[in-house]
XYZ file of C-alpha atoms in Angstrom:
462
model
C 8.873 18.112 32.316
C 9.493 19.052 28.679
C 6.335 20.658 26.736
C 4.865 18.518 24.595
C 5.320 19.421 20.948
C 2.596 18.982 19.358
C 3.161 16.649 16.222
C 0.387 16.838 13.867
C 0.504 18.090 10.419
C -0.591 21.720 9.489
C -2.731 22.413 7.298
C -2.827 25.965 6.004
C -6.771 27.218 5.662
C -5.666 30.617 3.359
C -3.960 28.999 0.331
C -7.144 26.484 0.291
C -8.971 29.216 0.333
C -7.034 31.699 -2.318
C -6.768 28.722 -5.319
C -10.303 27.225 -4.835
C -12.892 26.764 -7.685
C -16.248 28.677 -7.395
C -18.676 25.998 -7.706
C -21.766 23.595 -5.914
C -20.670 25.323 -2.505
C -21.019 29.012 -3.542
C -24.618 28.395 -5.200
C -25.476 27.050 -1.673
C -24.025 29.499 0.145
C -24.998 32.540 -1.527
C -28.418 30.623 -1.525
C -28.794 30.496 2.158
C -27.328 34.267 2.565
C -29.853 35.494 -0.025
C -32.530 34.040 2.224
C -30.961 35.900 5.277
C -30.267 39.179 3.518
C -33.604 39.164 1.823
C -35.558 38.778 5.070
C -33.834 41.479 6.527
C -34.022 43.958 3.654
C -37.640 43.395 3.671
C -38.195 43.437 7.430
C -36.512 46.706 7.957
C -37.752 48.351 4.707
C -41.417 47.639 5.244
C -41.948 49.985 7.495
C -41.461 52.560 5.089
C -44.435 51.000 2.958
C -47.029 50.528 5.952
C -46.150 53.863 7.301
C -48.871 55.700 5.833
C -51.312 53.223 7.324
C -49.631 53.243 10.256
C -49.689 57.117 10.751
C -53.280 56.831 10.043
C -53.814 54.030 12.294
C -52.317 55.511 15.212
C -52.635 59.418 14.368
C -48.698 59.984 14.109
C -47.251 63.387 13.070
C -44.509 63.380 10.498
C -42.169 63.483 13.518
C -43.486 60.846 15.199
C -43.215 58.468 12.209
C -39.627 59.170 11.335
C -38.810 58.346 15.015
C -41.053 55.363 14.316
C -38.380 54.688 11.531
C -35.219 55.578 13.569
C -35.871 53.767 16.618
C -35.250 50.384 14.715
C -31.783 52.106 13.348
C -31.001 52.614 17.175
C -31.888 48.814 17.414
C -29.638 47.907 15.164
C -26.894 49.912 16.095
C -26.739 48.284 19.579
C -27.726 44.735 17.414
C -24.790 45.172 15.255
C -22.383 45.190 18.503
C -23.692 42.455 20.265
C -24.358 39.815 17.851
C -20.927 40.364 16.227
C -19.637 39.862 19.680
C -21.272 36.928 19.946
C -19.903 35.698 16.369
C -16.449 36.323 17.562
C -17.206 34.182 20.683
C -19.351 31.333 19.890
C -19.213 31.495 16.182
C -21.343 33.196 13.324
C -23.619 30.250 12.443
C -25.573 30.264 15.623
C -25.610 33.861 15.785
C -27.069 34.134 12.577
C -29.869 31.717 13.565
C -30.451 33.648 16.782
C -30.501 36.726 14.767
C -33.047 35.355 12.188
C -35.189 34.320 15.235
C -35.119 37.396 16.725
C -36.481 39.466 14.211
C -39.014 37.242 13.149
C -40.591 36.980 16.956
C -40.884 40.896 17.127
C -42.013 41.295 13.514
C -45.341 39.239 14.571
C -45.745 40.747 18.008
C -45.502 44.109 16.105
C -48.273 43.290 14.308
C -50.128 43.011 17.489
C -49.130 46.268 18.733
C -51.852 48.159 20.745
C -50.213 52.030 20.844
C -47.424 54.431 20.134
C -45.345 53.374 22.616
C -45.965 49.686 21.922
C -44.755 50.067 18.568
C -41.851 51.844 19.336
C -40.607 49.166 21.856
C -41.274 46.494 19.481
C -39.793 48.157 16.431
C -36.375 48.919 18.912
C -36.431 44.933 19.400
C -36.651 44.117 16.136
C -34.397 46.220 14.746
C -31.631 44.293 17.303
C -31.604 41.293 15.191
C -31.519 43.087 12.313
C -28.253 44.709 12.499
C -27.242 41.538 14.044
C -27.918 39.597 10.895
C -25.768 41.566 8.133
C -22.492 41.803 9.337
C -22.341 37.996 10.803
C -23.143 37.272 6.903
C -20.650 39.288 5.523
C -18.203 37.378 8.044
C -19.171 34.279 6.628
C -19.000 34.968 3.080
C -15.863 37.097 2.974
C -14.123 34.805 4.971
C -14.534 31.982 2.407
C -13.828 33.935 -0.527
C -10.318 34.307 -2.377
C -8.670 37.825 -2.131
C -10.090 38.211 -5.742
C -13.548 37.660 -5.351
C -13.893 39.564 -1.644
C -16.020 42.562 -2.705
C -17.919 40.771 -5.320
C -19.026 38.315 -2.802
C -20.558 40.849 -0.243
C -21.576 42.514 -3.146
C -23.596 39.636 -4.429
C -24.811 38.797 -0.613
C -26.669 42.375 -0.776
C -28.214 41.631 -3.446
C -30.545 39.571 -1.621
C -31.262 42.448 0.477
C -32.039 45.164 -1.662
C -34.474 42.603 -3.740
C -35.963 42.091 0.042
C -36.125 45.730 0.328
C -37.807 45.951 -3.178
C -40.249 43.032 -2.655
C -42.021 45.368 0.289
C -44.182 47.563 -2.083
C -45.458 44.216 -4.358
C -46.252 42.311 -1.000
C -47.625 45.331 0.662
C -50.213 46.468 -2.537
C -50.942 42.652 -2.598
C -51.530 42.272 1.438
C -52.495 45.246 2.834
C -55.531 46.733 1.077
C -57.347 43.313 1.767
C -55.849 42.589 5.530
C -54.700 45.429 6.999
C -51.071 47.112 7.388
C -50.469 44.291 10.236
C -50.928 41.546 7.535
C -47.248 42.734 5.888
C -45.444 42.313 8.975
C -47.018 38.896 9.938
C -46.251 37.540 6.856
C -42.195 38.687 7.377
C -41.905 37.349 10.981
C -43.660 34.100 9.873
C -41.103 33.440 6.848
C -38.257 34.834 8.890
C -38.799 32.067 11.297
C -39.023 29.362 9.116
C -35.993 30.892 7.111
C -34.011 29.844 10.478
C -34.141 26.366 9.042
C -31.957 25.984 6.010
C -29.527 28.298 7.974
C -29.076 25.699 10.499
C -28.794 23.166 8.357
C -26.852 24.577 5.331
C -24.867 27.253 6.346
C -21.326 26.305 6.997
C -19.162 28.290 9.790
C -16.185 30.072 8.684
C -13.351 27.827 8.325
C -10.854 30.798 9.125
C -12.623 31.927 12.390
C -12.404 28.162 13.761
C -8.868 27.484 12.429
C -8.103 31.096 14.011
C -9.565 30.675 17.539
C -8.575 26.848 17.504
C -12.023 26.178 18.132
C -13.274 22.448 16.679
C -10.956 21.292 14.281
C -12.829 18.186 13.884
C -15.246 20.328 11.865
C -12.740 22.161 9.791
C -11.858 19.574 7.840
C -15.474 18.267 6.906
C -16.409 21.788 5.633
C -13.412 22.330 3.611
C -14.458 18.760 1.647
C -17.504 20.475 1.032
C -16.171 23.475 -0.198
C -13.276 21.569 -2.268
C -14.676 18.615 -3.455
C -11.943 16.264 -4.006
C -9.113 18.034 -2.058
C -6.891 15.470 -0.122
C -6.197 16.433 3.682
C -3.621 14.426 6.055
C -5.239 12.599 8.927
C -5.491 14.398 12.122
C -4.482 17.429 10.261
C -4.230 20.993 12.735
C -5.517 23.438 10.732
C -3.983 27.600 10.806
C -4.417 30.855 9.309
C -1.237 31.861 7.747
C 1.371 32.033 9.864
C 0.144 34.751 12.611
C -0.898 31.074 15.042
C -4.234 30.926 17.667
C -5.342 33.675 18.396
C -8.163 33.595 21.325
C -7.361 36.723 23.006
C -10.877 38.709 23.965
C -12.092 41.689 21.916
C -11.629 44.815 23.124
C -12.571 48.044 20.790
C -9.455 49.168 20.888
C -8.911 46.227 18.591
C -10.220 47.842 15.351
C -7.203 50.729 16.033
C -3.979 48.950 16.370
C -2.429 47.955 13.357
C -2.406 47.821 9.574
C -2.584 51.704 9.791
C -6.736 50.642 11.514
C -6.096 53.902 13.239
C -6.603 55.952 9.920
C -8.845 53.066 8.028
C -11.560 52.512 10.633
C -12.581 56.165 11.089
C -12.706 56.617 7.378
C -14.594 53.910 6.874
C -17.142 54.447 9.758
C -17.237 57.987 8.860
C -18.430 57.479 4.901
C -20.602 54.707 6.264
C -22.178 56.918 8.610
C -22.934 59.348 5.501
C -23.720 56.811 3.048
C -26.431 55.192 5.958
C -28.065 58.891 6.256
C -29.407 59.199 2.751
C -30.314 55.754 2.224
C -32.045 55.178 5.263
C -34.207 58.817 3.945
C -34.623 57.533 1.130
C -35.714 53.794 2.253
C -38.326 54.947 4.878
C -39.328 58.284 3.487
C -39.536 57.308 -0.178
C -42.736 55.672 -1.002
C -44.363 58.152 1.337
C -42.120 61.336 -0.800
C -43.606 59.927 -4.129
C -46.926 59.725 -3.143
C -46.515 63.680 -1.737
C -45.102 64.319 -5.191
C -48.359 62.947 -6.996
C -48.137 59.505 -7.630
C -50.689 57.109 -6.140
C -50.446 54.715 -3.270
C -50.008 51.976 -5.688
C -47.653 53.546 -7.994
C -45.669 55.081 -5.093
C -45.044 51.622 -3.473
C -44.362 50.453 -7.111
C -41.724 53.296 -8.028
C -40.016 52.423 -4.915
C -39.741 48.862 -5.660
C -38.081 49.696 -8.948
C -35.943 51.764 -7.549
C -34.729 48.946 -4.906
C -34.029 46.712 -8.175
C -31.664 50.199 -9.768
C -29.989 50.244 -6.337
C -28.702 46.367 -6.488
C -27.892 46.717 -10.123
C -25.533 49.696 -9.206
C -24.273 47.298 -6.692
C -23.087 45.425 -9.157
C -22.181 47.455 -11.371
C -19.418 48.754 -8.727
C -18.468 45.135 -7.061
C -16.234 43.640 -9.726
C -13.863 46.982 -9.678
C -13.255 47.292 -5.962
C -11.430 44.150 -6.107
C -9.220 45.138 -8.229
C -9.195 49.026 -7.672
C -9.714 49.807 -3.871
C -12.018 51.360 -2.017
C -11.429 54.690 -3.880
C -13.180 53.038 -7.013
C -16.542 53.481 -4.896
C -16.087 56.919 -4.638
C -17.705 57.634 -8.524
C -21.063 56.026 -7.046
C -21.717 58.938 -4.375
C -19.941 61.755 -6.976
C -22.435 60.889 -9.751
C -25.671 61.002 -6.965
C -25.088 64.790 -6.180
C -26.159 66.122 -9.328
C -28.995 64.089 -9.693
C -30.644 64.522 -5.864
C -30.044 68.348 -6.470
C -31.827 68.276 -9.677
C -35.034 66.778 -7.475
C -34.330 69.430 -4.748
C -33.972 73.013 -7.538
C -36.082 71.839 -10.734
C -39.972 71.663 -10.624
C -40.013 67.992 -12.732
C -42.660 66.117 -14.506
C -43.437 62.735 -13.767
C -41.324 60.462 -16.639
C -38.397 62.568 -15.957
C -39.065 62.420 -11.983
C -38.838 58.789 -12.582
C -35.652 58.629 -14.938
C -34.008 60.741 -12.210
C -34.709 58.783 -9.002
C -33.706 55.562 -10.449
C -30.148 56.682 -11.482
C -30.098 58.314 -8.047
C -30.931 55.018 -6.089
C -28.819 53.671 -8.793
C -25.475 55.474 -7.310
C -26.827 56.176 -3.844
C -27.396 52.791 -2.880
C -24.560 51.004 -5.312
C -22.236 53.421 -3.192
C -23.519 51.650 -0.209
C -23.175 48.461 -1.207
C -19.733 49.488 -1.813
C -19.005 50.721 1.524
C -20.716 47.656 3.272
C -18.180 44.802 1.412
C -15.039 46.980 2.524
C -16.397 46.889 5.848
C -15.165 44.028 7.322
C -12.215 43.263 5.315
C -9.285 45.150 6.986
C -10.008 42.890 9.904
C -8.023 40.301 11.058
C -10.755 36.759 10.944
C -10.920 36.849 14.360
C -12.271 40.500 15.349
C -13.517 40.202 11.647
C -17.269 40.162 12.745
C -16.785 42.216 15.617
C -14.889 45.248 13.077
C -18.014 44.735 10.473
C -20.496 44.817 13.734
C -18.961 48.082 14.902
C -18.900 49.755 11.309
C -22.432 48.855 10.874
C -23.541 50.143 14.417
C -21.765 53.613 14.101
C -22.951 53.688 10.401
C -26.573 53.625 12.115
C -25.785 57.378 14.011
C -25.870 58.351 10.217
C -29.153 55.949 9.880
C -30.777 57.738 12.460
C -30.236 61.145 11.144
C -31.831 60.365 7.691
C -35.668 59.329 8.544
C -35.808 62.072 11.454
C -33.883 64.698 9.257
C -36.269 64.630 6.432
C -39.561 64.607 8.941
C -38.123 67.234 10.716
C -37.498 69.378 8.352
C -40.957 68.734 6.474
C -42.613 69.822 10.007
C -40.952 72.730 9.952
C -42.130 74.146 6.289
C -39.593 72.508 3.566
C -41.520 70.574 0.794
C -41.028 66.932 -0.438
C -38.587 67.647 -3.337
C -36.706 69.828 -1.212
C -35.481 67.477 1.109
C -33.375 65.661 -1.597
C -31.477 69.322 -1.950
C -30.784 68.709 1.423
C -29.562 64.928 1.208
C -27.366 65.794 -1.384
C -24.891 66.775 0.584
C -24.077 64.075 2.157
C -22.796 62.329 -0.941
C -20.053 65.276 -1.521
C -18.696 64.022 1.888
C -18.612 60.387 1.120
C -16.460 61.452 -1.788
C -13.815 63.028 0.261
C -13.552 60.281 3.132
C -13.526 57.505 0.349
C -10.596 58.943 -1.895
C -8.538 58.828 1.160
C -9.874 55.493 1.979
C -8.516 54.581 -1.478
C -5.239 56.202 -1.369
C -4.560 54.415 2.442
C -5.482 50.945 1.353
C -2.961 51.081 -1.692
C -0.070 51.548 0.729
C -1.454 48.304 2.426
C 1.674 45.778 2.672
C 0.478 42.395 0.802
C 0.250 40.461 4.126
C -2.091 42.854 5.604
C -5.730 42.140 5.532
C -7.782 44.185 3.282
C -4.674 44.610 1.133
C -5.454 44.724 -2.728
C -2.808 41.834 -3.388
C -2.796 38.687 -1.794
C -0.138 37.371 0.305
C 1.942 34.380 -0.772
C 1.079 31.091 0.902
C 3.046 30.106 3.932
C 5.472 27.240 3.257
C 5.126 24.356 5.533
């Protein structure tokens, strides 16, 4: 018997995707991302402002915090794999809401914790829905925007998180001289959980992961009239991703190394991440704790550190709008300018208004570096590994997380001062310089029909 052909018209998701108009649809998505992002820059950075109750609490050594600290990177690491495994499976929608479950169950039973070992367990099972949460957003939101806008958008996305990050040392002046250091991380598991809502009902699921997978094409069609308004589709319409057909073949890791020259990109990439994660992760957990060591007060420690959260997203973006248009070698300025100002901290005895004017402009091109790194991430990625390539760039980036917070208490146990430990963060920047020039110079040679390349391809005629 003759196979079937299958008649239907096709409807080509990318060229949809490349000409729309931002509007309605991107207010509500960024919306419900913002929510995500927030809750998870605030979940994971609050531990950095209830530390010093927490060490007093439970009688922790400077060690014993920063593992405190690193066990939810190793969390996350093993979070990042999984739940972007599960995106590429079942979709990134319900992983997303598992993910925002997750870490709002072990946020409250963290609160509850009894012991050492208690907490550590608890902060290891947060920190798996954690990592789980970024990169399935990312998916979601690069895989809606045009070529154009694909850096801005992740961009944008973290911005959510580094306000969440920022919001810890407000909520945690407000909260926990009245209620205790539990009272911060009851109050981010009980609005993580509720946050679970709008994501279910307002987040749409990437229309290039179902078209890709052939998975529900009934749906395709309704979310792409809510992301056009007004666009026309034929009846019964079959919808594809260019002109590369299904693809439903498992993921392997081998994956993120075949093709599109992934052998040289994903090592580069995982390799400045891994950097980049090192120093920001010090400076996220140690930081309130480092100003206060310096001189400043509990208050205005917490408070400095919530400034500096704001300088990070503002670097952010500052740097978005040119990696569009200039590659992955643009973000390479952010790290080069941060050297000179964490070895100024490190060498030069400073007083407190210049202390202050330094540290911002370093979280300023420390953590707008990052935010750089983390919306290339995903993007050299065919859609259907897509959350699976971020997943594994975010969970190797944590070896790099794990290093920072027990670096810096390490090497405090063992004699070096506060301000010296920025002397020795700072050279972790002059690396992320290196990796990401090359970075930049590989991704130019990037045919226009490969993913992550700086040009868009033309739109398959049907």
């Amino acid at each position: 018997m003759a196979e079937q052909v299958d008649s239907r018209p096709v409807v080509d998701v990318v060229p949809l995707i490349e000409n729309q108009k931002i509007g309605r649809f991107w207010v509500l998505l960024f919306a419900v991302s913002w929510a995500v992002t927030f809750l998870d820059g605030f979940d994971l950075q609050i531990i950095s402002f209830a530390g010093r109750y927490i060490q007093e609490a439970f009688a922790l050594s400077n060690t014993q915090l920063g593992t405190l600290g690193t066990v939810g990177v190793v969390g996350t690491l093993l979070g990042g794999i999984a739940m972007g495994y599960v995106g590429d499976r079942v979709g990134r929608k319900p992983a997303i809401i598992v993910s925002t479950l997750g870490f709002g169950v072990f946020m409250l039973l963290f609160a509850v914790a009894q012991d050492y070992l208690q907490l550590v367990v608890l902060r290891f099972a947060t920190g798996v829905f954690l990592g789980g949460a970024l990169p399935l957003v990312w998916a979601v939101v690069t895989e809606f925007a045009p070529a154009r806008l694909r850096s801005t958008s992740v961009v944008i996305t973290m911005i959510g998180y580094s306000l969440g990050s920022a919001s810890g040392g407000p909520i945690s002046n407000l909260l926990i001289p009245r209620f205790g250091w539990e009272a911060v991380f009851v109050a981010g598991g009980v609005v993580s959980l509720l946050a679970a809502v709008p994501v279910a009902l307002f987040l749409p699921e990437s229309v290039k992961f179902l078209a890709q997978r052939d998975l529900h094409q009934h749906r395709i069609g309704a979310i792409l009239r809510r992301a056009l308004p007004g666009v026309t589709l034929p009846a019964g319409a079959r919808f594809v991703v260019g002109t590369g057909g299904r693809d439903r073949a498992p993921f392997r890791p081998a994956d993120l190394f075949r093709g599109g020259r992934l052998a040289l990109i994903t090592p580069l990439v995982w390799l400045a991440y891994m950097c980049s994660s090192a120093i920001v992760f010090y400076l996220a957990f140690w930081g309130p704790i480092l100003n206060e060591r310096i001189g400043f007060s509990v208050s205005a420690a917490a408070t400095l550190a919530a400034w500096t959260a704001v300088a990070g997203a503002a670097g952010q973006l500052l740097i978005g709008r040119f990696i569009d248009h200039r590659g992955a070698g643009t973000i390479a300025w952010m790290p080069l300018l941060a050297v000179p100002c964490l070895m100024l901290i490190g060498l030069v005895p400073l007083n407190a208004a210049t202390y202050v004017a330094v540290i911002i402009l370093a979280h300023i091109f420390v953590i707008g570096g990052h935010g750089g790194i983390i919306s290339i991430c995903g993007i050299f990625y065919r859609p259907a590994i897509r959350a699976n390539g971020a997943g594994w760039a975010t969970s190797v980036a944590k070896f790099g997380a794990m290093l920072g917070p027990w670096l810096a208490g390490f090497v405090m146990d063992h004699g070096l001062d506060a301000r010296g430990t920025f002397f020795v963060f700072g050279f972790f920047p002059v690396a992320m310089v290196v990796l990401l020039v090359v970075l930049g110079r590989v991704q130019k040679g990037l045919s226009t029909d490969a993913d992550g390349s700086l040009q868009a391809a033309e739109p398959a005629v049907r």
